[in-house]
XYZ file of C-alpha atoms in Angstrom:
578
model
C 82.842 114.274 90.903
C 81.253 113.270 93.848
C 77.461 113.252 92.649
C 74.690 111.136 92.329
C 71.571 112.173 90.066
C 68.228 110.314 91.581
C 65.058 110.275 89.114
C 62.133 107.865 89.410
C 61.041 106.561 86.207
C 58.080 103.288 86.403
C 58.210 103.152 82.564
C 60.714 104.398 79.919
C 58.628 107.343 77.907
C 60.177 109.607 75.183
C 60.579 111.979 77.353
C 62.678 109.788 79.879
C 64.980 108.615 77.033
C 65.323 112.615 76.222
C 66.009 112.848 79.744
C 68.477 110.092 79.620
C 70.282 111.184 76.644
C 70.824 114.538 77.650
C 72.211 113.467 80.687
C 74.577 110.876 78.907
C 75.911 113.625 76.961
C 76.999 115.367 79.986
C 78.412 111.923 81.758
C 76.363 112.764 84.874
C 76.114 109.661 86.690
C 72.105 108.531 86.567
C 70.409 105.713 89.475
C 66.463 105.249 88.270
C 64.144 104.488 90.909
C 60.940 102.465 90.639
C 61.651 100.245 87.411
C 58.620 97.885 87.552
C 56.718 99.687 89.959
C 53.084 100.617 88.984
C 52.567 104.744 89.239
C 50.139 105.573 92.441
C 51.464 109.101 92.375
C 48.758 111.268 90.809
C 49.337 113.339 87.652
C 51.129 116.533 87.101
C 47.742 118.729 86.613
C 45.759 117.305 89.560
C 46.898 117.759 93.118
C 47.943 116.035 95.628
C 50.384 113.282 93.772
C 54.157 112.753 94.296
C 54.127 110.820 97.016
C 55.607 107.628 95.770
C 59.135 109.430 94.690
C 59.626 110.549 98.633
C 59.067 107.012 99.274
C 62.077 106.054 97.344
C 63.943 108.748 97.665
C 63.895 107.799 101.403
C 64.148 104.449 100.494
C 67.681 104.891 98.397
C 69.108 107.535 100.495
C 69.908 104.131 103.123
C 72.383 102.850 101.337
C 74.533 106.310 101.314
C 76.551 106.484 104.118
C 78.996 109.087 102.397
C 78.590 112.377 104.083
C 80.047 114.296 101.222
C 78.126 112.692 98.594
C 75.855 115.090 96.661
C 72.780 114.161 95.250
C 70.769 115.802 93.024
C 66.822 114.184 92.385
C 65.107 115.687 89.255
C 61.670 114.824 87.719
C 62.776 112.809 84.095
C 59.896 112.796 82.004
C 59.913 116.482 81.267
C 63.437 117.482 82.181
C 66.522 117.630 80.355
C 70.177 118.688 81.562
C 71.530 121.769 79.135
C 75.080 121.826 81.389
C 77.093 119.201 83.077
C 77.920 118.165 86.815
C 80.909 120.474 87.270
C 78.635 123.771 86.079
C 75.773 122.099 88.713
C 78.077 121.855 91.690
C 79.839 125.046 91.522
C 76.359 126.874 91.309
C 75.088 125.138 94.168
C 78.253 125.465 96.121
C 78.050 129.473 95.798
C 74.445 128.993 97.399
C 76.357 128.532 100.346
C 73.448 126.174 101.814
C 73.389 122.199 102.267
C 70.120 122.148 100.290
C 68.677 123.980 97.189
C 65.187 123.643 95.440
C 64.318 125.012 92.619
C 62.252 127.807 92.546
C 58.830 129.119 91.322
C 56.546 131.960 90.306
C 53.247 130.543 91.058
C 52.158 128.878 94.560
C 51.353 125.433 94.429
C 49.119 123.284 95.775
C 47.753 124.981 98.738
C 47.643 128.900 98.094
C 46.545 130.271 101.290
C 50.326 129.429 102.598
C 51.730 132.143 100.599
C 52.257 134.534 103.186
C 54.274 132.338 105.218
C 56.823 132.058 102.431
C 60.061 134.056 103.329
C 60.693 137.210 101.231
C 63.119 137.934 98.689
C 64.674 140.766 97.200
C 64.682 139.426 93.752
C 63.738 136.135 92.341
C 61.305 133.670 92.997
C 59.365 133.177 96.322
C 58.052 129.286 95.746
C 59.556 126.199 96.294
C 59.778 123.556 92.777
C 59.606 119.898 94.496
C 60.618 119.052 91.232
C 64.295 119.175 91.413
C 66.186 119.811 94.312
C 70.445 119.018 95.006
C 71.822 118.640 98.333
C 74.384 116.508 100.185
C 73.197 113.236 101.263
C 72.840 113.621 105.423
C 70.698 116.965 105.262
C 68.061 115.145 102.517
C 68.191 112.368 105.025
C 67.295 114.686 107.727
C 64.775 116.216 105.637
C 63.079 113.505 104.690
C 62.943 111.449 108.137
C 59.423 112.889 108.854
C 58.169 111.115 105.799
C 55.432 108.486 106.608
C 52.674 109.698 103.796
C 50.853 107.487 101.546
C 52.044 107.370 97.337
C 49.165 109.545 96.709
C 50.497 112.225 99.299
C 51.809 115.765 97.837
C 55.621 115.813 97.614
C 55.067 119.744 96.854
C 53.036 119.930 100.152
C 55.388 117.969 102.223
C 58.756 119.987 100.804
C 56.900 122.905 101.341
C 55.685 122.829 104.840
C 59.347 122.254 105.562
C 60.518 125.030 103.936
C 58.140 127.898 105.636
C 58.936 125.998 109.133
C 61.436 128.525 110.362
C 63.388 125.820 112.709
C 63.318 123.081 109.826
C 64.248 125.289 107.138
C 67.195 126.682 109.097
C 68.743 122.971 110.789
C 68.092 121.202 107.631
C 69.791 124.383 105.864
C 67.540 124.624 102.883
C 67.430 127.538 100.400
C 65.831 127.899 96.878
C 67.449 128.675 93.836
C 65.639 132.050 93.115
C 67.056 133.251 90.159
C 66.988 129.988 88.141
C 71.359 129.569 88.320
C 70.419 125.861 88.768
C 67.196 124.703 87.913
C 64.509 126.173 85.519
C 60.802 125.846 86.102
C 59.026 126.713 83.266
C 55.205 127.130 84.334
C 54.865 130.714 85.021
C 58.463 131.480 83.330
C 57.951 130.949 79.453
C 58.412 134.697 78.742
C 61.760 134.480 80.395
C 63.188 131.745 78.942
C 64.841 132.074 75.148
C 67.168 130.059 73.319
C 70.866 131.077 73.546
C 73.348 129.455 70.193
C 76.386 130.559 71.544
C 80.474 128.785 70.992
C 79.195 125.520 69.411
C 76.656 125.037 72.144
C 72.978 125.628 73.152
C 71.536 126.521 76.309
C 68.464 127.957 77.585
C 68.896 131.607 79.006
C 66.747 133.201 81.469
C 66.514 136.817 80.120
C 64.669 137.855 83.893
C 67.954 137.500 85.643
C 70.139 136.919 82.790
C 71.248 133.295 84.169
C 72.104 130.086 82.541
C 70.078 127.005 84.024
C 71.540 123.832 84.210
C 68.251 121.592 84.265
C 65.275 122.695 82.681
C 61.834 121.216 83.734
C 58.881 121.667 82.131
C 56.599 121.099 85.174
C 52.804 121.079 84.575
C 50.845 122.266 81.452
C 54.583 123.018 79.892
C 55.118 119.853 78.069
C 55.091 121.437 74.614
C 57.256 124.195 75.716
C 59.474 121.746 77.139
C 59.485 119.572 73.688
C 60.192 123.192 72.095
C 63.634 123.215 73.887
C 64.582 119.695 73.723
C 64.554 119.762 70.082
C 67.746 121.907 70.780
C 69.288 121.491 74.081
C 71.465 119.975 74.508
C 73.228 119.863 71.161
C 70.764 118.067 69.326
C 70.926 121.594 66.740
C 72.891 124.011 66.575
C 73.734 125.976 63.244
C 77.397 124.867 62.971
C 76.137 121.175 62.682
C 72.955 121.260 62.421
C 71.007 117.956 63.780
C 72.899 115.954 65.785
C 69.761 113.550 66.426
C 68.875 112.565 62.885
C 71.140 109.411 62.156
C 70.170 107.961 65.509
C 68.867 104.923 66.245
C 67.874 104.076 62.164
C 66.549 101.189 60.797
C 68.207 100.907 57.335
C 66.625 99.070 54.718
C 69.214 98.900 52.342
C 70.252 95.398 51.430
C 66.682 93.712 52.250
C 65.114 91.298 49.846
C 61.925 92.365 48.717
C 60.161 90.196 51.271
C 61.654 91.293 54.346
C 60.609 95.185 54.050
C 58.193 96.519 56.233
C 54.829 95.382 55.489
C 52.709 98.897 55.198
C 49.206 99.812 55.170
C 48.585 103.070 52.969
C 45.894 104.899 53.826
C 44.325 107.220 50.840
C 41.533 109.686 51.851
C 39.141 111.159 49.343
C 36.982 113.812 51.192
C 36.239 116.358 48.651
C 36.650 117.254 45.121
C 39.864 117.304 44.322
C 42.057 118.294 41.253
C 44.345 116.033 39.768
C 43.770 112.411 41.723
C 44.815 110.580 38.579
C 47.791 112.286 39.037
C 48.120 111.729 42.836
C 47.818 107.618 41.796
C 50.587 108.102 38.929
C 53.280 109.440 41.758
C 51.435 106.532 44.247
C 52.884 104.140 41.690
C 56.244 105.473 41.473
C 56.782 105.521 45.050
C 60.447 103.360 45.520
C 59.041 100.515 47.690
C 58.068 97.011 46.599
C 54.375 97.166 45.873
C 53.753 93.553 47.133
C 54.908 94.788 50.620
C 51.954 97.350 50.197
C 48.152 97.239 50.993
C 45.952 99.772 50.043
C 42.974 101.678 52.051
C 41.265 104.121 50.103
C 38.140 105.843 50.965
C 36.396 108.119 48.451
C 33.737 110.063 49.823
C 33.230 111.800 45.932
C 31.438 110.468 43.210
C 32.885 112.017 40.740
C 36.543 109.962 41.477
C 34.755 107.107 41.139
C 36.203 106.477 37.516
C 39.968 107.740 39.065
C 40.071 105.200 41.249
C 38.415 102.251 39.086
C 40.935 102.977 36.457
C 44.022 103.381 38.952
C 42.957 99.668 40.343
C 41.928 98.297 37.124
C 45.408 98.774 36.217
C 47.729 98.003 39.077
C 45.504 96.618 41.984
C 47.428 93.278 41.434
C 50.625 94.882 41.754
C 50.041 95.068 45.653
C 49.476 93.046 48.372
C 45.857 93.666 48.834
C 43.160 96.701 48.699
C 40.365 97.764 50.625
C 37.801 100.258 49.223
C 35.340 102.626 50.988
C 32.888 104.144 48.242
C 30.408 106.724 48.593
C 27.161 103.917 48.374
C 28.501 102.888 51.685
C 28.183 106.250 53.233
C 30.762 105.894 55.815
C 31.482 109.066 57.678
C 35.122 110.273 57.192
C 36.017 109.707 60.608
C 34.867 106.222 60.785
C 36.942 105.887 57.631
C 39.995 106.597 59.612
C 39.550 104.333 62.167
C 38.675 101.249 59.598
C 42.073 102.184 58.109
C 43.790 102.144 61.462
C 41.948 98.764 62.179
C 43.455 97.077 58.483
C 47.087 97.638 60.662
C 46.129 96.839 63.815
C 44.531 93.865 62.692
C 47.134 92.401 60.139
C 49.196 90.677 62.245
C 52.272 91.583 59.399
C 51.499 95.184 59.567
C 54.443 97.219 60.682
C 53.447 100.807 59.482
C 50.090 102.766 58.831
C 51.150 105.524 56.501
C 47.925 108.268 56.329
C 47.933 110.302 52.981
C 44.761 112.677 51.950
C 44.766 112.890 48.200
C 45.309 116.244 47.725
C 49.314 115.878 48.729
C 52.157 115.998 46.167
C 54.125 112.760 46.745
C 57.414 114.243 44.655
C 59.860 112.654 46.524
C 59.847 108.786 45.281
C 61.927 107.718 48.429
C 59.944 109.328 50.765
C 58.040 106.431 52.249
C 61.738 104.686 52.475
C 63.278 107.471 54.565
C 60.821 107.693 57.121
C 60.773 104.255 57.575
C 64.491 104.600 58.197
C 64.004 107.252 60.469
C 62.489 104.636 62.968
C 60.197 106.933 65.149
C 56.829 106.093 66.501
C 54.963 108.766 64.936
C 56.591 110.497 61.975
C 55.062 113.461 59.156
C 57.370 115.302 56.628
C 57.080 118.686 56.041
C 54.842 119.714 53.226
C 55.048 122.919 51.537
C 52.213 125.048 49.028
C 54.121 126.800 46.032
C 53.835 130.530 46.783
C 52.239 129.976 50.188
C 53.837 130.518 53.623
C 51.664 127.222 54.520
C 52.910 124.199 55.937
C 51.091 121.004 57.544
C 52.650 121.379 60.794
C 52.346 123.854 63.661
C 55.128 124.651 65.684
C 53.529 125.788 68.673
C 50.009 126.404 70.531
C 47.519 128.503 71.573
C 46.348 128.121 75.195
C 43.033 127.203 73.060
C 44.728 124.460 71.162
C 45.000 126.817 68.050
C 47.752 127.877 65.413
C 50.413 129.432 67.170
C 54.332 130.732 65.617
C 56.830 128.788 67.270
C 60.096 131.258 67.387
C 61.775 128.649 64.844
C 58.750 128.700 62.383
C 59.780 130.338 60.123
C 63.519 129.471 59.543
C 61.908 125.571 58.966
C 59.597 126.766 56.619
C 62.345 128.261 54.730
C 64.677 125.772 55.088
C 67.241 127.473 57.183
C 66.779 124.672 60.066
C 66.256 121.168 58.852
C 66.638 118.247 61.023
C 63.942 116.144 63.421
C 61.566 118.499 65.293
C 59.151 117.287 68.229
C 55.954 119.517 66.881
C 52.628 119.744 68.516
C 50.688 119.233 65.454
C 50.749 117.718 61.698
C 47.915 116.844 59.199
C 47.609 115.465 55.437
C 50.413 112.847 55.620
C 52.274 111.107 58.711
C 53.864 107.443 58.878
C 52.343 106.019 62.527
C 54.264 102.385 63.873
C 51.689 99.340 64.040
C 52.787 98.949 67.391
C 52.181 102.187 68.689
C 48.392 101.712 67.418
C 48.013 98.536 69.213
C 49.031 99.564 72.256
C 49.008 103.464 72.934
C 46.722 104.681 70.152
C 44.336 101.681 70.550
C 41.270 103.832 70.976
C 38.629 104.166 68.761
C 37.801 107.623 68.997
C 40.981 109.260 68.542
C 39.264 111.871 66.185
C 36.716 112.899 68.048
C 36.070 115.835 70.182
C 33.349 118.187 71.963
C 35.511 120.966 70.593
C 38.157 120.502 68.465
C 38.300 119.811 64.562
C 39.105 115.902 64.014
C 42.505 116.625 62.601
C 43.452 118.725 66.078
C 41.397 115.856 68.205
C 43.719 113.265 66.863
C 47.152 115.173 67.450
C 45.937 116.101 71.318
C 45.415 112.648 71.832
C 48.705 111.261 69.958
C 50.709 114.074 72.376
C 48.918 112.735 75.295
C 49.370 108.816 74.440
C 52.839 108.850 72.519
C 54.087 112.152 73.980
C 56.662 112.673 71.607
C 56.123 112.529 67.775
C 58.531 114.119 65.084
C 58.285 116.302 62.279
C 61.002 115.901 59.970
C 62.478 118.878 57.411
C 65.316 118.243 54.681
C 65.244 120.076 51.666
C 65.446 118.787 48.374
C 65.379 115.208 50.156
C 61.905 115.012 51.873
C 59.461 117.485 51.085
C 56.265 116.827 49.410
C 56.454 119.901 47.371
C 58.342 122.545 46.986
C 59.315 125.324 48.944
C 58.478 128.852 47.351
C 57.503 131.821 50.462
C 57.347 135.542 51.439
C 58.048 136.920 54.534
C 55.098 139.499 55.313
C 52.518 137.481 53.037
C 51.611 135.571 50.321
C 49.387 135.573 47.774
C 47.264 133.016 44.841
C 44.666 132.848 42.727
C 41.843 130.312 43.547
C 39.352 129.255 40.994
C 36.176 127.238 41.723
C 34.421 124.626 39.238
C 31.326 122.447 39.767
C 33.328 119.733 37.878
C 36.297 119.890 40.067
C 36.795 121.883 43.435
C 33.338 123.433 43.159
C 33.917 124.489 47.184
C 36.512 124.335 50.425
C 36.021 122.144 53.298
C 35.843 124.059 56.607
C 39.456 125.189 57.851
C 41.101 128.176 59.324
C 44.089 130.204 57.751
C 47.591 130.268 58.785
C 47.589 133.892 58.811
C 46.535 137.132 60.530
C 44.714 138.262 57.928
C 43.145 136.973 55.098
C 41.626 139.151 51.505
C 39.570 137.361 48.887
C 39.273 139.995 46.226
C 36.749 138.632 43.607
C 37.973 138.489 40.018
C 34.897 138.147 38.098
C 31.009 138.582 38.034
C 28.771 136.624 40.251
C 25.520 135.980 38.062
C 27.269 136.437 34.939
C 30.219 134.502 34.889
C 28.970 131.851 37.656
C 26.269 130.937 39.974
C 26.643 130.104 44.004
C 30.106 130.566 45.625
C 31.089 132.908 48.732
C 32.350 132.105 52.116
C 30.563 130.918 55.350
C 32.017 131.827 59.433
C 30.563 128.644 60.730
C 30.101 130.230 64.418
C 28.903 133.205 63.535
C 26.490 131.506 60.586
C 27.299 134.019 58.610
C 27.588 133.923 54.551
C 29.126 136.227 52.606
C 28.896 136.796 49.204
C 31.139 138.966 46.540
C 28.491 141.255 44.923
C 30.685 142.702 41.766
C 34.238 142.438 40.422
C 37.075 143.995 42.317
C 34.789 143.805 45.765
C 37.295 142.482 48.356
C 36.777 140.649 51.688
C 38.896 141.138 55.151
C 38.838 138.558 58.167
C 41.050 137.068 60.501
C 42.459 133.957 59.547
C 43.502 131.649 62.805
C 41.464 131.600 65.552
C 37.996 132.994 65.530
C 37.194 132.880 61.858
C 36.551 128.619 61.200
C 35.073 129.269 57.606
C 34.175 127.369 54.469
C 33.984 128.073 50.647
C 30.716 127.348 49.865
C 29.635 125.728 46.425
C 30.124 127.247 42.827
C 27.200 125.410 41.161
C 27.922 127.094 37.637
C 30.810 128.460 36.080
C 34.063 129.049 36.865
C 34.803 131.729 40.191
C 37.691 133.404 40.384
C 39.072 134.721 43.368
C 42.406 136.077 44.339
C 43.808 135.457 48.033
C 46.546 137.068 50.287
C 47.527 136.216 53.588
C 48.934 138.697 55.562
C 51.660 138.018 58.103
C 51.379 134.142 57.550
């Protein structure tokens, strides 16, 4: 096949080796441009940019002197192949044009030249300069007017071309309007679905009822584009399911004791909590050699004081060493987070930080082990609530940075898709490389934000600065508790002791709607209790037996439980559509 695929690539990202294996599985034939090179192009959010890969397109196109070659230059980053070369040249062969760009909903970067666009009858009007596949004289031709700066638009420059009447018809350039070849998704993600279909998957645009070949997830799309790519192509699919997951391991089988990773555990005490002496008991039993081990734990509760004394007084010589953060230093918790991060970075024999808050189930005594094995930058298993449709990962966004249901949700949760899944968020437990805090999470501040919660603040910023980071699901192998759920909703009693959990930290729900229905007598059988809306400032408090509360439970509703000072409170709570 006589085809050429052109991408420009200064440094080798997740998303480039996605880009790179996808294409590999298709045998298309890949040249990279700009190995070594610094980036002067812009970013993807900010026009103009782009510059620097017209540069070397022009630069590479030279050295072709065959007329009939094709080439084909895609964005690699945040694009991934779903079909192979022969699919790609028989599409753009029934264009019946030399050149074909991909095409676009939205206008971009210079609006006011939307009316000198051509018209179509159906499709998209706007050129993509993100991918575009023609033979090797006409891009020549096309690009022989090139003399901008790295900084330039590409966009701009492709699309000045394209509404130039006499350019657009000599260089014979089309666009690919109803996404046969390439699929943009900003502006498209309502069109776009997953299609399982004869052992293979494929994205399928359900506007025009095509098959793309290339999917690109050009601007604020990254997430949607990490969506798809933990499926196409063939990484799962239900007759195998994950293809991915025995790639690239780092066994640890046959090791001595002294040449397993050296890992820094990171225990965080931030509220009462039930049960730490039994969090330390399944701490212990962990299968991992304890002198390989170093221990960060940071207690912000008094009343664990004596948990955590006895745990040590037992077993602190068992490890390598142990650092502990007590409530007389009054250490906020996160400056706690980024002392534990700096015990890694520090530690010049520190290969993992592994981030546990105490109230996880560790039932899995290999867990630590596994996702080791697993070899990934940044890596969190699933964790489950018995009788709860809760888990510590979101599969997809809000445009607000919120909850949002990822199609595949729900068969994860349930255990009807496990494998490796790129997810946009994770809290409680994850397992983060040494490396990757030294150099792209070296910041100090990566909990902080104007105006997100820490926990969200810290996955933005690992998205930005890793860009890829795996959630990992295999039943009865992983988990750090068990999997019980309901479809619609589910439901549990809460109770609420000064002595114990005498209150909730500040959270939202992973539900629509949430109902506390109170179970006993405020003033008789306890004192305090109820439940603040931190925006609005509002408390609310159960008046009598039986009286039942209604709010939302994702977005607008941030709310606490606020303290039961005496007695025991009993409250029963549903979640509806969770």
């Amino acid at each position: 096949i006589n085809l050429l695929v052109l991408t420009v690539a200064t440094q080798e990202t997740d998303g480039f080796r996605r880009f790179l294996r996808s294409a590999k599985h298709f045998n298309y034939t890949i040249k990279v441009l700009g190995r070594g090179e610094s980036w002067k192009g812009g970013d993807y959010m900010s026009p103009p940019g782009g510059g620097q890969k017209v540069r070397l397109l022009k630069s590479a196109l030279e050295d072709i002197q065959d007329e009939n070659r094709v080439i084909l230059l895609v964005d690699s980053y945040d694009v991934i192949f779903s079909s192979g070369p022969r699919e790609l040249l028989k599409k753009f062969q029934q264009a019946k044009h030399r050149v074909v760009f991909s095409a676009e909903t939205l206008i971009w970067p210079d609006r006011h030249l939307e009316d000198k666009h051509p018209h179509v009858r159906e499709g998209k009007r706007f050129l993509g300069a993100g991918g575009f596949i023609g033979y090797a004289p006409n891009l020549k031709q096309m690009l022989s007017d090139w003399s901008g700066a790295d900084s330039d638009s590409d966009q701009l420059f492709f699309t000045k071309l394209y509404i130039n009447p006499e350019k657009r018809k000599s260089i014979n350039i089309t666009l690919d309007n109803k996404c046969r070849l390439f699929q943009n998704l900003h502006g498209a993600l309502d069109e776009v679905v997953l299609k399982f279909e004869d052992g293979r998957v494929r994205a399928r645009n359900v506007l025009y009822n095509t098959l793309p070949v290339i999917i690109h997830g050009n601007g604020p799309t990254k997430l949607q584009i990490n969506y798809l790519g933990n499926y196409i192509p063939h990484l799962w699919m239900f007759e195998t399911g994950c293809t991915l997951c025995n790639e690239g391991l780092r066994p640890l089988s046959g090791l001595q004791e002294s040449q397993y990773p050296m890992v820094v555990i990171g225990i965080f005490i931030q509220q009462p909590t039930p049960f730490v002496s039994v969090f330390f008991e399944r701490l212990l039993n962990l299968k991992y050699p304890k002198n390989r081990l170093q221990l960060f734990i940071y207690n912000q509760e008094l009343h664990h004081e004596p948990h955590i004394r006895s745990f040590l007084e037992y077993h602190e010589s068992e490890y390598q060493g142990v650092k502990l953060i007590g409530p007389e230093e009054d250490i906020d918790p996160l400056t706690s987070r980024d002392i534990g991060f700096d015990m890694c970075r520090d530690n010049i024999d520190c290969e993992y930080f592994f981030s546990i808050d105490v109230d996880v189930v560790l039932k899995n005594e290999d867990m630590l082990r596994i996702l080791i094995e697993l070899n990934k930058p940044f890596i969190a298993p699933m964790m489950t609530k018995p009788g709860r449709l809760w888990t510590n990962f979101w599969g997809a966004l809000s445009a607000d940075g919120y909850y949002a249901r990822s199609e595949d949700y729900m068969d994860i949760v349930k255990g009807r898709r496990m494998g490796l899944w790129n997810v946009p968020y994770i809290s409680h437990i994850f397992l983060i490389k040494a490396d990757t805090l030294r150099t792209d999470l070296k910041d100090p501040d990566l909990f902080e934000s104007a105006t997100l919660d820490p926990d969200m603040a810290f996955c933005s910023k690992v998205r930005n600065k890793v860009r890829q980071y795996t959630q990992i699901t295999r039943r009865n192998k992983i988990h750090s508790n068990q999997l019980y759920s309901q479809s619609m909703s589910s439901r549990h009693i809460s109770l609420y002791k000064p002595d114990e959990q005498p209150a909730l930290r500040p959270h939202h729900d992973a539900s629509t709607f949430t109902i506390n229905i109170a179970l006993n007598q405020l003033g008789i059988d306890y004192q305090g209790g109820g439940c603040r809306f931190l925006r609005y400032n509002c408390s609310v408090n159960a008046p009598r037996r039986g009286w039942a509360l209604l709010h939302p439970g994702r977005l607008t509703h941030y709310h606490e439980g606020l303290p039961t000072v005496e007695g025991v409170r009993y409250i029963s709570v549903s979640f509806v559509d969770p």
